[in-house]
Short mmCIF file of C-alpha atoms (C1' of nucleotides) in Angstrom, two decimals:
data_model
loop_
_atom_site.label_atom_id
_atom_site.label_comp_id
_atom_site.label_asym_id
_atom_site.label_seq_id
_atom_site.Cartn_x
_atom_site.Cartn_y
_atom_site.Cartn_z
CA MET Z 18 8.65 3.98 32.38
CA PHE Z 19 5.79 5.65 30.64
CA VAL Z 20 6.10 4.50 27.05
CA SER Z 21 2.61 5.62 26.04
CA CYS Z 22 0.14 2.93 25.02
CA TYR Z 23 2.86 0.48 24.08
CA ALA Z 24 3.66 -1.25 27.35
CA LEU Z 25 0.79 -3.67 27.68
CA SER Z 26 1.92 -4.72 31.13
CA MET Z 27 1.73 -1.55 33.17
CA THR Z 28 3.48 -3.17 36.10
CA THR Z 29 6.11 -0.45 36.32
CA PRO Z 30 4.22 2.84 36.15
CA ALA Z 31 6.81 4.72 38.14
CA PRO Z 32 9.16 6.77 35.98
CA ILE Z 33 11.83 6.50 38.71
CA SER Z 34 14.62 8.24 36.84
CA ARG Z 35 16.28 8.21 33.48
CA ARG Z 36 19.83 7.42 32.83
CA ALA Z 37 22.32 10.22 32.61
CA ARG Z 38 22.81 11.10 29.01
CA PRO Z 39 26.36 10.92 27.62
CA ALA Z 40 25.69 13.97 25.46
CA LYS Z 41 22.98 11.94 23.76
CA VAL Z 42 19.20 12.00 24.05
CA PRO Z 43 17.83 8.74 25.44
CA LEU Z 44 15.75 6.62 23.09
CA THR Z 45 12.02 6.49 23.66
CA ARG Z 46 9.16 5.23 21.59
CA GLU Z 47 7.77 8.71 21.16
CA LEU Z 48 11.08 10.07 19.97
CA ILE Z 49 11.39 7.29 17.43
CA VAL Z 50 7.88 7.93 16.17
CA ARG Z 51 8.47 11.64 15.78
CA THR Z 52 11.78 11.03 14.04
CA GLY Z 53 10.00 8.63 11.71
CA LEU Z 54 7.53 11.34 10.78
CA MET Z 55 10.40 13.72 10.12
CA VAL Z 56 12.16 11.27 7.83
CA LEU Z 57 8.90 10.48 6.06
CA ASP Z 58 8.17 14.13 5.37
CA ARG Z 59 11.70 14.79 4.18
CA ASP Z 60 12.55 11.67 2.17
CA GLY Z 61 9.28 9.94 1.37
CA MET Z 62 7.78 6.58 2.24
CA ASP Z 63 10.16 4.39 0.25
CA ALA Z 64 13.15 6.00 1.92
CA LEU Z 65 11.69 5.50 5.38
CA THR Z 66 13.88 2.59 6.46
CA MET Z 67 14.68 1.46 9.94
CA ARG Z 68 18.32 2.17 9.26
CA LYS Z 69 17.61 5.77 8.24
CA VAL Z 70 15.47 6.48 11.28
CA ALA Z 71 18.17 5.01 13.48
CA GLN Z 72 20.87 7.00 11.75
CA GLU Z 73 18.86 10.17 12.31
CA LEU Z 74 18.91 9.31 16.01
CA ASP Z 75 22.65 8.57 15.83
CA THR Z 76 22.26 4.91 16.65
CA GLY Z 77 21.91 1.53 15.01
CA ALA Z 78 18.78 0.03 13.58
CA ALA Z 79 18.73 -2.74 16.14
CA SER Z 80 18.20 -0.24 18.93
CA LEU Z 81 14.79 0.72 17.63
CA TYR Z 82 13.38 -2.74 18.15
CA VAL Z 83 13.32 -2.28 21.89
CA TYR Z 84 10.58 0.33 21.57
CA VAL Z 85 9.00 -0.70 18.28
CA LYS Z 86 7.86 -4.18 17.35
CA ASN Z 87 8.63 -3.82 13.66
CA ARG Z 88 8.30 -1.38 10.79
CA ASP Z 89 4.55 -1.78 10.58
CA ASP Z 90 4.19 -1.08 14.26
CA LEU Z 91 6.21 2.08 13.75
CA LEU Z 92 4.00 3.18 10.86
CA VAL Z 93 0.82 2.62 12.86
CA ALA Z 94 2.25 4.63 15.73
CA MET Z 95 3.27 7.39 13.31
CA LEU Z 96 -0.26 7.55 11.93
CA ASP Z 97 -1.68 7.80 15.43
CA GLU Z 98 0.77 10.56 16.28
CA ALA Z 99 -0.10 12.41 13.08
CA ILE Z 100 -3.77 12.66 13.98
CA ALA Z 101 -3.16 13.42 17.64
CA ASP Z 102 -4.35 17.01 17.57
CA VAL Z 103 -7.35 16.65 15.29
CA VAL Z 104 -9.93 16.37 18.05
CA PRO Z 105 -8.39 19.00 20.36
CA GLN Z 106 -8.56 21.50 17.49
CA THR Z 107 -12.26 20.94 17.16
CA SER Z 108 -14.47 23.91 16.42
CA SER Z 109 -16.59 25.69 19.01
CA ARG Z 110 -20.19 24.90 19.81
CA ARG Z 111 -23.02 27.12 18.68
CA VAL Z 112 -22.37 26.03 15.12
CA PRO Z 113 -24.63 23.33 13.66
CA TRP Z 114 -23.40 19.79 14.02
CA GLN Z 115 -22.98 19.34 10.26
CA LYS Z 116 -20.45 22.15 10.11
CA ARG Z 117 -18.57 20.77 13.08
CA LEU Z 118 -18.52 17.31 11.57
CA THR Z 119 -17.22 18.72 8.32
CA ALA Z 120 -14.50 20.58 10.18
CA LEU Z 121 -13.54 17.41 12.06
CA ILE Z 122 -13.21 15.34 8.91
CA ASP Z 123 -11.36 18.11 7.11
CA GLY Z 124 -8.94 18.24 10.00
CA GLY Z 125 -8.41 14.50 9.82
CA VAL Z 126 -7.82 14.59 6.09
CA GLU Z 127 -5.36 17.41 6.42
CA ALA Z 128 -3.46 15.77 9.26
CA MET Z 129 -3.12 12.47 7.43
CA SER Z 130 -2.44 13.81 3.96
CA ARG Z 131 0.39 15.93 5.29
CA HIS Z 132 2.52 12.78 5.43
CA GLN Z 133 2.96 10.85 2.21
CA GLY Z 134 1.42 7.40 2.11
CA LEU Z 135 0.63 7.34 5.80
CA ALA Z 136 -3.14 7.22 5.30
CA LEU Z 137 -2.78 3.86 3.58
CA VAL Z 138 -1.37 2.31 6.73
CA SER Z 139 -4.04 0.02 8.19
CA PHE Z 140 -6.53 1.24 5.61
CA GLY Z 141 -9.63 -0.89 5.70
CA ASN Z 142 -9.01 -1.94 9.28
CA ILE Z 143 -11.20 -0.82 12.11
CA PRO Z 144 -9.52 2.09 13.88
CA THR Z 145 -8.06 0.79 17.11
CA SER Z 146 -5.37 3.32 17.95
CA HIS Z 147 -6.14 5.83 20.67
CA ASN Z 148 -6.36 9.03 18.66
CA ALA Z 149 -8.29 7.33 15.89
CA MET Z 150 -10.88 6.26 18.41
CA LEU Z 151 -11.07 9.78 19.76
CA ILE Z 152 -12.01 10.94 16.29
CA VAL Z 153 -14.62 8.20 16.11
CA GLU Z 154 -15.95 9.30 19.50
CA ARG Z 155 -16.38 12.84 18.25
CA MET Z 156 -18.02 11.63 15.04
CA ILE Z 157 -20.59 9.64 16.98
CA ALA Z 158 -21.33 12.55 19.29
CA LEU Z 159 -21.92 14.90 16.37
CA LEU Z 160 -24.04 12.43 14.43
CA LYS Z 161 -26.22 11.86 17.46
CA GLU Z 162 -27.01 15.56 17.50
CA GLY Z 163 -28.78 14.88 14.22
CA ASN Z 164 -31.25 12.58 15.95
CA LEU Z 165 -30.25 9.54 13.95
CA ASP Z 166 -30.95 6.06 15.28
CA ASP Z 167 -28.06 3.98 16.59
CA THR Z 168 -27.75 1.75 13.55
CA THR Z 169 -27.57 4.68 11.16
CA VAL Z 170 -24.98 6.36 13.36
CA SER Z 171 -22.87 3.22 13.41
CA TRP Z 172 -22.94 2.72 9.68
CA ALA Z 173 -22.41 6.42 9.05
CA VAL Z 174 -19.29 6.45 11.20
CA ASP Z 175 -17.91 3.58 9.17
CA LEU Z 176 -18.65 5.39 5.96
CA LEU Z 177 -17.28 8.74 7.05
CA TYR Z 178 -14.10 7.31 8.46
CA LEU Z 179 -13.53 5.39 5.26
CA TYR Z 180 -14.09 8.55 3.25
CA MET Z 181 -11.72 10.52 5.43
CA THR Z 182 -8.94 7.98 5.04
CA ALA Z 183 -9.53 7.53 1.33
CA VAL Z 184 -9.44 11.24 0.56
CA ALA Z 185 -6.33 11.63 2.66
CA ALA Z 186 -4.63 8.83 0.77
CA GLU Z 187 -5.66 10.36 -2.51
CA GLN Z 188 -4.36 13.79 -1.60
CA SER Z 189 -1.10 12.52 -0.18
CA ALA Z 190 -0.51 10.60 -3.41
CA HIS Z 191 -0.89 13.85 -5.30
CA ASN Z 192 1.34 15.66 -2.85
CA ASP Z 193 3.97 13.05 -3.50
CA SER Z 194 4.19 13.62 -7.22
CA ALA Z 195 3.86 17.34 -6.66
CA SER Z 196 6.87 17.47 -4.38
CA LEU Z 197 9.09 16.06 -7.08
CA GLY Z 198 7.58 18.09 -9.89
CA GLU Z 199 5.93 21.46 -9.99
CA THR Z 200 3.48 23.03 -7.59
CA GLU Z 201 0.05 21.85 -8.72
CA ALA Z 202 -0.81 23.55 -11.98
CA GLY Z 203 1.86 21.46 -13.65
CA ASN Z 204 0.24 18.33 -12.40
CA VAL Z 205 -3.18 19.37 -13.64
CA GLN Z 206 -1.58 20.12 -16.97
CA LYS Z 207 -0.23 16.57 -17.15
CA VAL Z 208 -3.69 15.15 -16.51
CA ARG Z 209 -5.20 17.48 -19.08
CA GLU Z 210 -2.73 16.35 -21.72
CA HIS Z 211 -3.50 12.76 -20.87
CA PHE Z 212 -7.22 13.26 -21.35
CA GLU Z 213 -6.72 15.15 -24.57
CA SER Z 214 -4.66 12.32 -25.99
CA LEU Z 215 -7.49 9.82 -25.51
CA SER Z 216 -9.24 8.42 -28.52
CA ALA Z 217 -12.83 9.62 -28.78
CA GLU Z 218 -13.87 6.29 -30.23
CA ARG Z 219 -12.63 4.17 -27.36
CA TYR Z 220 -13.65 6.54 -24.60
CA PRO Z 221 -16.44 8.73 -25.95
CA MET Z 222 -17.94 9.64 -22.59
CA ILE Z 223 -14.68 10.75 -21.03
CA VAL Z 224 -13.74 12.81 -24.06
CA ALA Z 225 -17.24 14.32 -24.21
CA LEU Z 226 -17.06 15.49 -20.63
CA GLY Z 227 -13.83 17.25 -21.51
CA GLU Z 228 -13.04 20.21 -19.37
CA SER Z 229 -15.67 19.36 -16.78
CA LEU Z 230 -13.55 16.47 -15.56
CA LEU Z 231 -10.87 18.93 -14.46
CA SER Z 232 -13.22 21.54 -13.02
CA GLY Z 233 -12.90 22.61 -9.45
CA SER Z 234 -10.02 22.40 -7.03
CA GLY Z 235 -9.30 19.36 -4.93
CA ASP Z 236 -10.72 21.07 -1.88
CA GLN Z 237 -13.95 21.93 -3.68
CA ARG Z 238 -14.41 18.34 -4.75
CA THR Z 239 -13.65 16.99 -1.30
CA SER Z 240 -16.08 19.31 0.44
CA TRP Z 241 -18.74 18.53 -2.15
CA GLY Z 242 -18.19 14.84 -1.50
CA LEU Z 243 -18.65 15.44 2.19
CA LYS Z 244 -21.88 17.32 1.55
CA VAL Z 245 -23.05 14.41 -0.56
CA LEU Z 246 -22.34 12.01 2.25
CA LEU Z 247 -24.10 14.08 4.89
CA ASN Z 248 -27.15 14.74 2.74
CA GLY Z 249 -27.27 11.08 1.83
CA ILE Z 250 -26.93 9.91 5.40
CA ILE Z 251 -29.77 12.13 6.54
CA HIS Z 252 -32.06 10.95 3.76
CA THR Z 253 -31.18 7.25 3.79
CA PRO Z 254 -32.46 5.28 6.76
CA ALA Z 255 -30.60 2.08 7.56
CA GLU Z 256 -32.62 -0.99 6.66
CA MET W 19 4.50 -9.19 -31.16
CA PHE W 20 1.50 -7.67 -29.47
CA VAL W 21 2.71 -6.95 -25.99
CA SER W 22 -0.22 -4.67 -25.24
CA CYS W 23 0.59 -1.14 -24.19
CA TYR W 24 4.08 -1.97 -23.04
CA ALA W 25 6.25 -1.68 -26.11
CA LEU W 26 6.65 2.05 -26.40
CA SER W 27 8.72 1.80 -29.56
CA MET W 28 6.49 0.00 -32.03
CA THR W 29 9.26 -0.31 -34.60
CA THR W 30 8.65 -4.05 -35.06
CA PRO W 31 4.92 -4.37 -35.52
CA ALA W 32 5.19 -7.48 -37.66
CA PRO W 33 4.39 -10.62 -35.69
CA ILE W 34 6.27 -12.72 -38.26
CA SER W 35 6.08 -16.02 -36.38
CA ARG W 36 6.73 -17.48 -32.98
CA ARG W 37 9.47 -19.82 -32.11
CA ALA W 38 8.84 -23.50 -31.76
CA ARG W 39 8.34 -24.31 -28.15
CA PRO W 40 10.71 -26.85 -26.58
CA ALA W 41 7.95 -28.32 -24.44
CA LYS W 42 7.71 -24.97 -22.68
CA VAL W 43 5.12 -22.24 -23.07
CA PRO W 44 6.65 -19.04 -24.36
CA LEU W 45 6.71 -16.09 -22.01
CA THR W 46 4.28 -13.26 -22.67
CA ARG W 47 3.20 -10.27 -20.65
CA GLU W 48 -0.31 -11.65 -20.35
CA LEU W 49 0.91 -14.99 -19.10
CA ILE W 50 3.07 -13.31 -16.50
CA VAL W 51 0.17 -11.16 -15.33
CA ARG W 52 -2.15 -14.11 -15.01
CA THR W 53 0.49 -16.11 -13.17
CA GLY W 54 0.96 -13.17 -10.85
CA LEU W 55 -2.74 -13.21 -10.02
CA MET W 56 -2.56 -16.93 -9.35
CA VAL W 57 0.36 -16.54 -6.96
CA LEU W 58 -1.34 -13.59 -5.26
CA ASP W 59 -4.53 -15.55 -4.66
CA ARG W 60 -2.67 -18.57 -3.40
CA ASP W 61 0.13 -17.07 -1.30
CA GLY W 62 -0.85 -13.47 -0.56
CA MET W 63 0.61 -10.10 -1.39
CA ASP W 64 3.76 -10.34 0.71
CA ALA W 65 4.70 -13.63 -0.91
CA LEU W 66 4.20 -12.23 -4.40
CA THR W 67 7.84 -11.87 -5.34
CA MET W 68 9.33 -11.70 -8.79
CA ARG W 69 11.25 -14.87 -8.04
CA LYS W 70 8.11 -16.79 -7.13
CA VAL W 71 6.23 -15.72 -10.23
CA ALA W 72 9.22 -16.70 -12.33
CA GLN W 73 9.53 -20.03 -10.57
CA GLU W 74 5.87 -20.71 -11.27
CA LEU W 75 6.68 -20.18 -14.94
CA ASP W 76 9.74 -22.40 -14.65
CA THR W 77 12.18 -19.62 -15.39
CA GLY W 78 14.37 -17.07 -13.67
CA ALA W 79 13.27 -13.74 -12.25
CA ALA W 80 15.37 -11.84 -14.75
CA SER W 81 13.31 -13.18 -17.63
CA LEU W 82 10.22 -11.31 -16.46
CA TYR W 83 11.81 -7.92 -16.94
CA VAL W 84 11.53 -8.19 -20.70
CA TYR W 85 7.75 -7.98 -20.49
CA VAL W 86 7.30 -6.11 -17.23
CA LYS W 87 9.06 -2.90 -16.27
CA ASN W 88 9.20 -3.68 -12.57
CA ARG W 89 7.08 -5.09 -9.76
CA ASP W 90 4.81 -2.07 -9.64
CA ASP W 91 4.17 -2.32 -13.35
CA LEU W 92 3.21 -5.94 -12.84
CA LEU W 93 0.82 -5.05 -10.04
CA VAL W 94 -0.88 -2.37 -12.10
CA ALA W 95 -1.30 -4.81 -14.97
CA MET W 96 -2.68 -7.40 -12.59
CA LEU W 97 -5.24 -4.94 -11.28
CA ASP W 98 -6.31 -4.10 -14.82
CA GLU W 99 -6.63 -7.77 -15.66
CA ALA W 100 -8.65 -8.39 -12.52
CA ILE W 101 -11.34 -5.86 -13.51
CA ALA W 102 -11.38 -6.87 -17.17
CA ASP W 103 -14.81 -8.46 -17.16
CA VAL W 104 -16.66 -6.01 -14.94
CA VAL W 105 -18.14 -3.94 -17.76
CA PRO W 106 -18.96 -6.88 -20.05
CA GLN W 107 -20.94 -8.45 -17.23
CA THR W 108 -23.08 -5.36 -16.97
CA SER W 109 -26.79 -5.82 -16.30
CA SER W 110 -29.47 -5.53 -18.95
CA ARG W 111 -31.34 -2.35 -19.85
CA ARG W 112 -34.93 -1.82 -18.82
CA VAL W 113 -33.78 -1.52 -15.20
CA PRO W 114 -33.41 2.00 -13.79
CA TRP W 115 -29.97 3.55 -14.06
CA GLN W 116 -29.46 3.57 -10.31
CA LYS W 117 -29.77 -0.21 -10.14
CA ARG W 118 -27.41 -0.65 -13.04
CA LEU W 119 -24.89 1.71 -11.49
CA THR W 120 -25.12 -0.18 -8.23
CA ALA W 121 -24.54 -3.45 -10.04
CA LEU W 122 -21.54 -1.99 -11.87
CA ILE W 123 -19.90 -0.79 -8.68
CA ASP W 124 -20.70 -4.02 -6.88
CA GLY W 125 -19.05 -5.89 -9.71
CA GLY W 126 -15.97 -3.71 -9.48
CA VAL W 127 -15.75 -4.17 -5.74
CA GLU W 128 -16.09 -7.90 -6.04
CA ALA W 129 -13.53 -8.19 -8.81
CA MET W 130 -10.94 -6.15 -6.92
CA SER W 131 -11.55 -7.56 -3.47
CA ARG W 132 -11.13 -11.09 -4.75
CA HIS W 133 -7.38 -10.47 -4.81
CA GLN W 134 -5.77 -9.48 -1.56
CA GLY W 135 -4.29 -6.00 -1.44
CA LEU W 136 -4.68 -5.38 -5.15
CA ALA W 137 -7.18 -2.56 -4.71
CA LEU W 138 -4.55 -0.51 -2.93
CA VAL W 139 -2.34 -0.49 -6.01
CA SER W 140 -2.51 2.99 -7.52
CA PHE W 141 -5.15 3.98 -5.02
CA GLY W 142 -5.70 7.72 -5.14
CA ASN W 143 -4.40 7.95 -8.68
CA ILE W 144 -6.64 8.78 -11.59
CA PRO W 145 -7.59 5.54 -13.36
CA THR W 146 -5.54 5.37 -16.55
CA SER W 147 -5.51 1.67 -17.36
CA HIS W 148 -7.80 0.46 -20.12
CA ASN W 149 -10.33 -1.55 -18.18
CA ALA W 150 -10.49 1.04 -15.42
CA MET W 151 -11.41 3.66 -17.99
CA LEU W 152 -14.08 1.38 -19.40
CA ILE W 153 -15.66 1.30 -15.96
CA VAL W 154 -15.46 5.07 -15.82
CA GLU W 155 -17.07 5.26 -19.26
CA ARG W 156 -19.96 3.17 -18.05
CA MET W 157 -20.33 5.21 -14.87
CA ILE W 158 -20.57 8.42 -16.85
CA ALA W 159 -23.15 6.96 -19.21
CA LEU W 160 -25.33 5.80 -16.34
CA LEU W 161 -25.04 9.05 -14.42
CA LYS W 162 -26.04 11.00 -17.50
CA GLU W 163 -29.27 9.04 -17.60
CA GLY W 164 -30.10 10.82 -14.35
CA ASN W 165 -30.05 14.19 -16.12
CA LEU W 166 -27.21 15.56 -14.04
CA ASP W 167 -25.12 18.42 -15.34
CA ASP W 168 -21.59 17.73 -16.55
CA THR W 169 -19.85 19.07 -13.48
CA THR W 170 -21.92 16.96 -11.13
CA VAL W 171 -21.31 13.90 -13.28
CA SER W 172 -17.56 14.51 -13.24
CA TRP W 173 -17.37 14.93 -9.52
CA ALA W 174 -19.71 12.03 -8.92
CA VAL W 175 -17.53 9.70 -10.99
CA ASP W 176 -14.56 10.69 -8.90
CA LEU W 177 -16.47 10.02 -5.72
CA LEU W 178 -17.96 6.72 -6.82
CA TYR W 179 -14.68 5.36 -8.16
CA LEU W 180 -12.97 6.30 -4.91
CA TYR W 181 -15.71 4.55 -2.95
CA MET W 182 -15.47 1.46 -5.11
CA THR W 183 -11.74 1.18 -4.60
CA ALA W 184 -11.91 1.95 -0.91
CA VAL W 185 -14.58 -0.65 -0.20
CA ALA W 186 -12.67 -3.21 -2.22
CA ALA W 187 -9.51 -2.50 -0.25
CA GLU W 188 -11.44 -2.76 2.99
CA GLN W 189 -13.03 -6.08 2.06
CA SER W 190 -9.82 -7.60 0.76
CA ALA W 191 -8.12 -6.67 4.00
CA HIS W 192 -10.81 -8.60 5.87
CA ASN W 193 -10.55 -11.47 3.44
CA ASP W 194 -6.85 -11.59 4.18
CA SER W 195 -7.22 -12.08 7.90
CA ALA W 196 -10.17 -14.38 7.33
CA SER W 197 -8.16 -16.72 5.14
CA LEU W 198 -5.69 -17.31 7.94
CA GLY W 199 -8.29 -17.55 10.67
CA GLU W 200 -11.88 -18.65 10.66
CA THR W 201 -14.62 -17.94 8.15
CA GLU W 202 -16.11 -14.62 9.26
CA ALA W 203 -17.98 -15.11 12.49
CA GLY W 204 -14.68 -15.63 14.25
CA ASN W 205 -13.46 -12.31 13.00
CA VAL W 206 -16.60 -10.53 14.14
CA GLN W 207 -16.13 -12.17 17.50
CA LYS W 208 -12.62 -10.73 17.74
CA VAL W 209 -13.94 -7.26 17.05
CA ARG W 210 -16.73 -7.72 19.56
CA GLU W 211 -14.28 -8.72 22.25
CA HIS W 212 -12.17 -5.71 21.42
CA PHE W 213 -15.11 -3.34 21.79
CA GLU W 214 -16.21 -4.95 25.01
CA SER W 215 -12.78 -4.49 26.51
CA LEU W 216 -12.87 -0.74 25.98
CA SER W 217 -13.10 1.56 28.94
CA ALA W 218 -16.46 3.34 29.10
CA GLU W 219 -14.77 6.40 30.55
CA ARG W 220 -12.32 6.92 27.75
CA TYR W 221 -14.67 6.00 24.92
CA PRO W 222 -18.21 6.54 26.20
CA MET W 223 -19.83 6.96 22.78
CA ILE W 224 -18.37 3.81 21.30
CA VAL W 225 -19.29 1.76 24.34
CA ALA W 226 -22.77 3.26 24.37
CA LEU W 227 -23.41 2.28 20.80
CA GLY W 228 -22.49 -1.25 21.74
CA GLU W 229 -24.08 -3.89 19.61
CA SER W 230 -25.21 -1.42 16.95
CA LEU W 231 -21.62 -0.99 15.82
CA LEU W 232 -21.55 -4.65 14.78
CA SER W 233 -25.01 -4.76 13.24
CA GLY W 234 -25.48 -5.80 9.65
CA SER W 235 -23.30 -7.76 7.32
CA GLY W 236 -20.54 -6.24 5.26
CA ASP W 237 -22.67 -6.40 2.16
CA GLN W 238 -25.55 -4.63 3.86
CA ARG W 239 -23.27 -1.82 4.95
CA THR W 240 -21.68 -1.49 1.54
CA SER W 241 -24.98 -1.32 -0.29
CA TRP W 242 -26.32 1.17 2.23
CA GLY W 243 -23.22 3.29 1.63
CA LEU W 244 -23.88 3.18 -2.08
CA LYS W 245 -27.48 4.25 -1.55
CA VAL W 246 -26.21 7.12 0.58
CA LEU W 247 -23.90 8.22 -2.19
CA LEU W 248 -26.55 8.06 -4.90
CA ASN W 249 -29.17 9.85 -2.82
CA GLY W 250 -26.61 12.44 -1.86
CA ILE W 251 -25.44 12.96 -5.43
CA ILE W 252 -28.96 13.52 -6.65
CA HIS W 253 -29.76 16.00 -3.93
CA THR W 254 -26.47 17.89 -3.87
CA PRO W 255 -25.80 20.17 -6.83
CA ALA W 256 -22.16 20.97 -7.55
CA GLU W 257 -21.17 24.51 -6.62
"C1'" DG N 10 32.70 -2.29 46.00
"C1'" DA N 11 30.39 -6.36 43.91
"C1'" DT N 12 26.45 -8.10 41.48
"C1'" DA N 13 22.42 -8.05 38.62
"C1'" DT N 14 19.92 -5.87 35.04
"C1'" DT N 15 18.88 -3.15 31.55
"C1'" DC N 16 19.99 -0.96 27.22
"C1'" DG N 17 22.82 0.04 22.99
"C1'" DC N 18 24.42 -1.58 18.85
"C1'" DG N 19 27.95 -3.96 15.52
"C1'" DA N 20 27.59 -7.82 12.82
"C1'" DA N 21 25.25 -11.13 10.52
"C1'" DC N 22 21.26 -13.73 8.12
"C1'" DG N 23 17.93 -14.42 4.79
"C1'" DT N 24 15.22 -11.99 1.13
"C1'" DT N 25 14.05 -8.70 -1.81
"C1'" DG N 26 13.96 -5.97 -6.58
"C1'" DT N 27 16.77 -5.22 -10.30
"C1'" DT N 28 20.82 -5.38 -13.67
"C1'" DC N 29 24.63 -7.36 -16.36
"C1'" DG N 30 26.68 -10.44 -19.32
"C1'" DT N 31 26.70 -14.57 -21.45
"C1'" DG N 32 24.71 -18.57 -23.51
"C1'" DT N 33 21.36 -20.52 -26.80
"C1'" DC N 34 18.27 -21.34 -30.28
"C1'" DA N 35 15.25 -20.15 -34.25
"C1'" DA N 36 14.85 -17.25 -38.20
"C1'" DA N 37 17.06 -14.84 -42.22
"C1'" DC N 38 20.34 -14.71 -45.48
"C1'" DA N 39 23.88 -16.29 -48.74
"C1'" DT T 22 22.96 -26.12 -46.80
"C1'" DG T 23 26.08 -23.29 -43.91
"C1'" DT T 24 26.56 -18.92 -41.76
"C1'" DT T 25 25.11 -14.94 -39.56
"C1'" DT T 26 22.10 -12.41 -36.77
"C1'" DG T 27 19.25 -10.99 -33.36
"C1'" DA T 28 16.02 -11.78 -29.84
"C1'" DC T 29 15.24 -14.21 -25.88
"C1'" DA T 30 16.36 -16.76 -21.47
"C1'" DC T 31 18.58 -16.76 -17.15
"C1'" DG T 32 22.62 -17.69 -13.71
"C1'" DA T 33 25.07 -14.78 -11.00
"C1'" DA T 34 25.77 -10.77 -8.73
"C1'" DC T 35 24.67 -6.24 -6.28
"C1'" DA T 36 22.89 -3.17 -3.10
"C1'" DA T 37 19.53 -2.53 0.21
"C1'" DC T 38 16.03 -4.09 3.19
"C1'" DG T 39 13.78 -5.90 7.87
"C1'" DT T 40 14.99 -8.38 11.60
"C1'" DT T 41 17.73 -11.22 15.15
"C1'" DC T 42 21.65 -12.47 17.96
"C1'" DG T 43 24.84 -11.81 21.30
"C1'" DC T 44 28.25 -9.19 23.43
"C1'" DG T 45 29.84 -5.06 25.83
"C1'" DA T 46 28.99 -1.09 28.60
"C1'" DA T 47 26.59 1.61 31.64
"C1'" DT T 48 23.42 1.94 35.47
"C1'" DA T 49 20.80 0.58 39.53
"C1'" DT T 50 20.66 -2.40 43.61
"C1'" DC T 51 22.48 -4.64 47.50
#
DNA sequence: GATATTCGCGAACGTTGTTCGTGTCAAACA
DNA sequence: TGTTTGACACGAACAACGTTCGCGAATATC
């Protein structure tokens, strides 16, 4: 009864056999998690209710609670599933560690931001889920290639993981409003109109910056931020 | 009837007079917001219901909806109120701009993290509330003292504001679990036990880092992160 | 074939955010 | 001063939520 990392008591590792299906797929934790991701992508975070996930599986909400402790537990499992293939898709060696670290974080951001609001699940908490720790493992390995001392590596991992999650949350918030409205230019236009309507007396600095505040795409800004972090980490010893 | 930025139709700008109070403070948006903060600090985010806020004001939940569009609107207003005195408490001149910027961000982090879960409200969204924009104003002014070009300033503000919010969210999450458990050492102990229970085969890097991962206080890590950002911003031109 | 055990799930409970309609009281007018 | 008016307060209700309970059915074991 291999229900992934959920069964804390691994006293029954033997799969034995599964019940014959009466024209109906048997419920598993993994299936519920994947269905949750599907509902989230299709209907959004507010519409992700236990009842809807159950309905999608052609069952009642109560049935989910055998495999999932509660809604939060489901969300955490969904987040872990969402970032499952970030590390396997890591780039090849022979490229400098900075580039590989950038690619890793970009992959994490993309994987999380693909699902609206999922990055905010267990935000400031230390990553404890399996796939999150695999990302952390990879981060540490890459940072150590830069010959940083252990303390700096530790603090840098904290910082980079926080940045990854924060950017993902930011992007998925934008994706949310973009899915209901126009593609992206329409959204930028909204922000532009908002800035232009600001009073130059109350907010002189913002108004003075003007067009610069909107310059660059989201990807450009994110990758610049990552460069800032890496340059800063290299040039800022801990203590 | 100055209900701040809420009344979209300002067709009745005349305050005229207020009704005599039958031994009961009259409801205002500000009073509701402050009461919301009180309930949040006392009972936590999950217990912050419209009914409880109303009860605290000795009224019914329906009465709040005259001054507050919905729960989200209340939360946004609460966040704005929480950071109201960050800019006024800014440090004196004659100190280098980096120190003043650090103090500003520290103030913002402290103000937000004082209230559990509030930093996550409108996370990735562009700051549009009044007091949030005042913080942005101040950030821009300080960054410009560093002789950075407009594009770098714009992107740096984005990055710093994101960091400020993210750190606040992280800290308030820790404060949450700390309020129910022990002071802080107990929480660190929990994390330590978690790391020590990890298999060295699955997570060799994490286990190898060992004690370094727990080194330093939260404040030390946060201020190091800020130094990293500032150093990185200075040494990383946009484009 | 009988028994024990697991799993599925309808129904219900307590809460939530939000709305509707009515009551009420102070201000404005006659 | 008596009447009208309009804004405010709020009890009651609604739909939807997460979660639990307990029964019925299907399967595995003896």
